[in-house]
Amino acid sequence: MREQIACLICKEKFSPNKYRKNQKVCSRPECQRERQIRNQAAWRQRNPGYFKVSGHDSSWAKLYRQRSRMWRKKHPDKVKKYKKAHKEEQKEYMREYMHRLRGGI
Ligand SMILES: [Zn+2]
C-alpha cells in the first residue's frame, strides 16, 4: 500500500504520484482545475505589476483587492495556512511549467 494523503481541495484520500511527492491535490479534474485557478490567483497576487491593468479592468481589480483584503482581515489564520500551502504549490507549478517549456508534454 502506498502512502495516502488527503486532497487539499476535496479532502478525499489519494496516493500522490511517486514522481511528484509533494502533490497535495488528487487527480480528479475538478480538483486539478481548482488547483490551477488557485495557483494563478496566488501568482497574480504576488506579481501585481505583471498584468498591466487597462482602464475597464481597474474597477474589477479594485473590487477584487478590496474583497480579498476584507477576507484576509476576517480570516488571519486561514491566510497563514493559505500562504504556506501556496509556497509549495507555486514551486510545483513552476516545475511543471519549466517541464512543459522544455517539451516535456
Ligand atoms: Zn481532490
mmCIF file of C-alpha atoms and ligand atoms in Angstrom:
data_model
loop_
_atom_site.group_PDB
_atom_site.id
_atom_site.type_symbol
_atom_site.label_atom_id
_atom_site.label_comp_id
_atom_site.label_asym_id
_atom_site.label_seq_id
_atom_site.Cartn_x
_atom_site.Cartn_y
_atom_site.Cartn_z
ATOM 1 C CA MET A 1 0.000 0.000 0.000
ATOM 2 C CA ARG A 2 1.281 3.389 -0.931
ATOM 3 C CA GLU A 3 1.034 6.267 1.479
ATOM 4 C CA GLN A 4 -2.183 8.191 1.176
ATOM 5 C CA ILE A 5 -2.788 11.854 1.858
ATOM 6 C CA ALA A 6 -5.919 13.980 1.924
ATOM 7 C CA CYS A 7 -6.568 16.140 -1.110
ATOM 8 C CA LEU A 8 -6.244 19.835 -0.326
ATOM 9 C CA ILE A 9 -9.454 20.562 -2.188
ATOM 10 C CA CYS A 10 -11.931 17.688 -1.908
ATOM 11 C CA LYS A 11 -10.334 16.182 1.243
ATOM 12 C CA GLU A 12 -10.539 12.692 -0.225
ATOM 13 C CA LYS A 13 -7.604 10.388 0.373
ATOM 14 C CA PHE A 14 -5.396 9.687 -2.591
ATOM 15 C CA SER A 15 -1.940 8.320 -3.373
ATOM 16 C CA PRO A 16 0.384 11.011 -4.598
ATOM 17 C CA ASN A 17 2.228 10.397 -7.824
ATOM 18 C CA LYS A 18 5.617 8.946 -6.975
ATOM 19 C CA TYR A 19 7.293 11.475 -9.217
ATOM 20 C CA ARG A 20 5.514 14.337 -7.518
ATOM 21 C CA LYS A 21 5.915 13.592 -3.857
ATOM 22 C CA ASN A 22 4.689 16.975 -2.661
ATOM 23 C CA GLN A 23 1.480 16.686 -4.635
ATOM 24 C CA LYS A 24 -1.358 17.887 -2.440
ATOM 25 C CA VAL A 25 -4.286 17.655 -4.793
ATOM 26 C CA CYS A 26 -5.806 14.461 -6.168
ATOM 27 C CA SER A 27 -6.099 13.788 -9.874
ATOM 28 C CA ARG A 28 -9.820 14.463 -10.185
ATOM 29 C CA PRO A 29 -10.326 17.007 -12.962
ATOM 30 C CA GLU A 30 -12.345 19.292 -10.679
ATOM 31 C CA CYS A 31 -9.531 19.380 -8.157
ATOM 32 C CA GLN A 32 -6.861 19.898 -10.778
ATOM 33 C CA ARG A 33 -8.851 22.757 -12.218
ATOM 34 C CA GLU A 34 -9.331 24.323 -8.808
ATOM 35 C CA ARG A 35 -5.641 23.895 -8.104
ATOM 36 C CA GLN A 36 -4.770 25.720 -11.294
ATOM 37 C CA ILE A 37 -7.150 28.546 -10.507
ATOM 38 C CA ARG A 38 -5.658 28.907 -7.046
ATOM 39 C CA ASN A 39 -2.136 28.834 -8.428
ATOM 40 C CA GLN A 40 -2.883 31.516 -10.930
ATOM 41 C CA ALA A 41 -4.665 33.714 -8.423
ATOM 42 C CA ALA A 42 -1.792 33.434 -5.970
ATOM 43 C CA TRP A 43 0.740 34.141 -8.662
ATOM 44 C CA ARG A 44 -1.093 37.262 -9.779
ATOM 45 C CA GLN A 45 -1.340 38.459 -6.202
ATOM 46 C CA ARG A 46 2.386 38.140 -5.804
ATOM 47 C CA ASN A 47 3.087 39.791 -9.146
ATOM 48 C CA PRO A 48 0.597 42.651 -9.207
ATOM 49 C CA GLY A 49 2.535 44.655 -11.775
ATOM 50 C CA TYR A 50 2.858 41.837 -14.240
ATOM 51 C CA PHE A 51 -0.520 42.188 -15.863
ATOM 52 C CA LYS A 52 -0.966 45.774 -16.832
ATOM 53 C CA VAL A 53 -4.438 46.772 -15.737
ATOM 54 C CA SER A 54 -6.218 48.603 -18.501
ATOM 55 C CA GLY A 55 -8.958 51.162 -17.947
ATOM 56 C CA HIS A 56 -12.047 48.997 -17.943
ATOM 57 C CA ASP A 57 -10.341 46.353 -15.835
ATOM 58 C CA SER A 58 -9.254 48.586 -12.997
ATOM 59 C CA SER A 59 -12.635 48.709 -11.243
ATOM 60 C CA TRP A 60 -12.789 44.958 -11.245
ATOM 61 C CA ALA A 61 -9.250 44.740 -9.904
ATOM 62 C CA LYS A 62 -10.048 47.261 -7.208
ATOM 63 C CA LEU A 63 -13.125 45.332 -6.132
ATOM 64 C CA TYR A 64 -11.167 42.111 -6.143
ATOM 65 C CA ARG A 65 -8.445 43.618 -3.980
ATOM 66 C CA GLN A 66 -10.987 45.084 -1.567
ATOM 67 C CA ARG A 67 -12.734 41.764 -1.240
ATOM 68 C CA SER A 68 -9.569 39.802 -0.648
ATOM 69 C CA ARG A 69 -8.410 42.378 1.885
ATOM 70 C CA MET A 70 -11.668 42.025 3.773
ATOM 71 C CA TRP A 71 -11.441 38.273 3.612
ATOM 72 C CA ARG A 72 -7.891 38.318 4.951
ATOM 73 C CA LYS A 73 -8.929 40.565 7.841
ATOM 74 C CA LYS A 74 -11.685 38.157 8.781
ATOM 75 C CA HIS A 75 -9.576 35.011 8.430
ATOM 76 C CA PRO A 76 -5.994 35.705 9.502
ATOM 77 C CA ASP A 77 -5.426 32.062 10.442
ATOM 78 C CA LYS A 78 -6.585 30.833 7.052
ATOM 79 C CA VAL A 79 -4.311 33.316 5.323
ATOM 80 C CA LYS A 80 -1.334 31.853 7.131
ATOM 81 C CA LYS A 81 -2.230 28.339 6.066
ATOM 82 C CA TYR A 82 -3.071 29.526 2.568
ATOM 83 C CA LYS A 83 0.272 31.230 2.123
ATOM 84 C CA LYS A 84 2.155 28.203 3.361
ATOM 85 C CA ALA A 85 0.281 25.893 1.031
ATOM 86 C CA HIS A 86 0.792 28.184 -1.920
ATOM 87 C CA LYS A 87 4.505 28.391 -1.489
ATOM 88 C CA GLU A 88 4.633 24.683 -2.241
ATOM 89 C CA GLU A 89 2.055 24.870 -4.985
ATOM 90 C CA GLN A 90 3.895 27.651 -6.704
ATOM 91 C CA LYS A 91 7.107 25.646 -6.665
ATOM 92 C CA GLU A 92 5.291 22.727 -8.183
ATOM 93 C CA TYR A 93 3.609 24.930 -10.744
ATOM 94 C CA MET A 94 6.919 26.405 -11.865
ATOM 95 C CA ARG A 95 8.426 22.960 -12.097
ATOM 96 C CA GLU A 96 5.584 21.827 -14.337
ATOM 97 C CA TYR A 97 5.850 24.986 -16.358
ATOM 98 C CA MET A 98 9.562 24.546 -16.966
ATOM 99 C CA HIS A 99 8.957 20.926 -17.824
ATOM 100 C CA ARG A 100 6.431 21.939 -20.480
ATOM 101 C CA LEU A 101 8.745 24.645 -21.736
ATOM 102 C CA ARG A 102 11.396 22.047 -22.417
ATOM 103 C CA GLY A 103 8.928 19.988 -24.421
ATOM 104 C CA GLY A 104 8.017 17.541 -21.681
ATOM 105 C CA ILE A 105 4.374 17.290 -22.725
HETATM 106 ZN ZN ZN B 1 -9.438 16.199 -4.733
#
